[in-house]
Tab-separated table of C-alpha atoms in Angstrom:
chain	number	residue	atom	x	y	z
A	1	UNK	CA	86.318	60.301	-110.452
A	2	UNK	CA	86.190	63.902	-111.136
A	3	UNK	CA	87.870	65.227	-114.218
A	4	UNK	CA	89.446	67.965	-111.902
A	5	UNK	CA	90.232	65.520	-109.302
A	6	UNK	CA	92.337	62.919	-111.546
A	7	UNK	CA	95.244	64.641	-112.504
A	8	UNK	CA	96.789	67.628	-110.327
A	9	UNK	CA	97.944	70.970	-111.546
A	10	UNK	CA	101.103	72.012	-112.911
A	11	UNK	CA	102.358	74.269	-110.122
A	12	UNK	CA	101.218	71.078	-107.137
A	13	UNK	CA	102.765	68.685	-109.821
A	14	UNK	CA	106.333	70.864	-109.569
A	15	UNK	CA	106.044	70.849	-105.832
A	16	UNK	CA	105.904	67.248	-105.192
A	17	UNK	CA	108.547	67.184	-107.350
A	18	UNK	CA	110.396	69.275	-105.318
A	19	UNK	CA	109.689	67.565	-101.842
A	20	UNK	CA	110.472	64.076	-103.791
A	21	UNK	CA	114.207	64.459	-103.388
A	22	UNK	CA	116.180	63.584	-99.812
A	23	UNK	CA	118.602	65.950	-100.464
A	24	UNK	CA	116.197	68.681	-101.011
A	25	UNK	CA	114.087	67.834	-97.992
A	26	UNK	CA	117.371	67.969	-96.087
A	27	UNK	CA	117.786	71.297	-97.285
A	28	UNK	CA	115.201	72.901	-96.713
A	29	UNK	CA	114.941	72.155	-93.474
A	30	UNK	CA	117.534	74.504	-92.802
A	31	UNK	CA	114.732	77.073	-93.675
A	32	UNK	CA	111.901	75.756	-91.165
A	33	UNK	CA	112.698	78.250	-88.285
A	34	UNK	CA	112.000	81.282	-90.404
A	35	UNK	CA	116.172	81.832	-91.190
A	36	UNK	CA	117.159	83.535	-94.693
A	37	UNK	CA	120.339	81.992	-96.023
A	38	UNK	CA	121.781	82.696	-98.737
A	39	UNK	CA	123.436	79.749	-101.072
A	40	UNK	CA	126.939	79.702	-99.399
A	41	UNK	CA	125.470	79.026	-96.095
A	42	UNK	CA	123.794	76.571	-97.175
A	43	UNK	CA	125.624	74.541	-98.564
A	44	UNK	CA	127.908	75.063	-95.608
A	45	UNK	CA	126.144	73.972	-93.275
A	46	UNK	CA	124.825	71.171	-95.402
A	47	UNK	CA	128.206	69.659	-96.711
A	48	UNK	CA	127.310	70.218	-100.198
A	49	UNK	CA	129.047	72.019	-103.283
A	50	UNK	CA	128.113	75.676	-104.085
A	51	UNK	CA	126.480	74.637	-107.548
A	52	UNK	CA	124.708	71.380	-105.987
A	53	UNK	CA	123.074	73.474	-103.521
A	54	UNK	CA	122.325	76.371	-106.243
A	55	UNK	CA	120.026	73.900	-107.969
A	56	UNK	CA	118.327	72.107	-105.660
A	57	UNK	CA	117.419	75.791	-103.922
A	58	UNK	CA	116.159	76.642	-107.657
A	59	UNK	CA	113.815	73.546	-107.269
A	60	UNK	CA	112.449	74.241	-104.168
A	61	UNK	CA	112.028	78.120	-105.309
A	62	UNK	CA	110.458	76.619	-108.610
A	63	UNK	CA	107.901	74.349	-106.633
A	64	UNK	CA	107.058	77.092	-104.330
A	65	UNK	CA	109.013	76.132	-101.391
A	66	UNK	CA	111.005	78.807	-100.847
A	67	UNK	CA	111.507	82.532	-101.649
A	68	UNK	CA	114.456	84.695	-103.088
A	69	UNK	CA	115.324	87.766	-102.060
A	70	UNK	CA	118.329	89.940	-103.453
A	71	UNK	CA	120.174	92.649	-102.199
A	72	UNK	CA	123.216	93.905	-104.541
A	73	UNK	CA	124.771	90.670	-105.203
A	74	UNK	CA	124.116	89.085	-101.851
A	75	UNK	CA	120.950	86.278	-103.081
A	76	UNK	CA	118.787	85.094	-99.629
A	77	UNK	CA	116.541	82.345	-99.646
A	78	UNK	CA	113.568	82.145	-97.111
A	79	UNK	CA	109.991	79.428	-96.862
A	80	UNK	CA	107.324	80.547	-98.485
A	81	UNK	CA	104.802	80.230	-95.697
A	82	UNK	CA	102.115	81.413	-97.456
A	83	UNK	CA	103.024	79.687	-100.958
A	84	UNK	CA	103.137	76.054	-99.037
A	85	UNK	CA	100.026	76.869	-97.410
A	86	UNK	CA	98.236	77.361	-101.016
A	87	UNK	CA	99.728	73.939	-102.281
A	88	UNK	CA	99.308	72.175	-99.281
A	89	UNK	CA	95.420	73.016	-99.734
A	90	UNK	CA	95.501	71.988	-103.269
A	91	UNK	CA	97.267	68.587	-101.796
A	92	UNK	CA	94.725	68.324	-99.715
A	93	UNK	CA	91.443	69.011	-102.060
A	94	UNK	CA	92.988	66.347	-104.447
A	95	UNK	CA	93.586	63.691	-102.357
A	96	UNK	CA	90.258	64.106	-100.437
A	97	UNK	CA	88.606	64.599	-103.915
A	98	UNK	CA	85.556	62.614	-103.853
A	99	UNK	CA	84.764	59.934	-106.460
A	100	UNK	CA	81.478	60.092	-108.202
A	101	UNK	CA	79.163	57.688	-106.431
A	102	UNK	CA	79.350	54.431	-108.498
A	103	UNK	CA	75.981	51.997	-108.575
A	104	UNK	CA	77.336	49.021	-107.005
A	105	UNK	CA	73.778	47.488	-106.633
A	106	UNK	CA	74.010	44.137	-108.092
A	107	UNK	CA	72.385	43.647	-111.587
A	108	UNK	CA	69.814	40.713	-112.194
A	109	UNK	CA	69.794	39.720	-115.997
């Protein structure tokens, strides 16, 4: 296998991270048709605690899932289209990575 093949970055690392929780896949789905929420309407609409919702929105910011955007005190959260499109491409390179061809030919001793 290819040294830059085995092991993936930091920044894909953080966003399978991110998309490894339920809750936080639940979340942001609430962010799929383009809306910008901010962290009381999320966790509104999701049934979950103001500080609950605060940090799993700060993971999915962290691992590139989603944007912040502030406007006097008012904080809005929105997908970053073009930042999942980046990691989804790393995704993709690693796990189509291919191996370096191994000599399977049989030895004769």
């Amino acid at each position: 296998m290819r040294p830059e093949a085995a092991i993936p970055g930091d920044d894909l690392q953080v966003f399978l991270k991110a998309l490894a929780s339920g809750t936080r896949q639940r979340l942001f789905s609430h962010f799929t048709d383009g809306e910008r929420l901010t962290v009381g309407e999320v966790a509104e609409r999701a049934g979950l605690g103001l500080s609950t919702t605060s940090e799993h929105l700060a993971v999915l910011r962290r691992g590139g899932l989603l944007q912040s955007t502030r406007t006097g005190k008012l904080v809005r959260y929105h997908a970053d289209r073009e930042g999942i499109t980046e990691l989804l491409g790393q995704l993709h390179s690693y796990l189509l990575a291919s191996p370096e061809p191994q000599d399977t030919r049989p030895t004769h001793g």
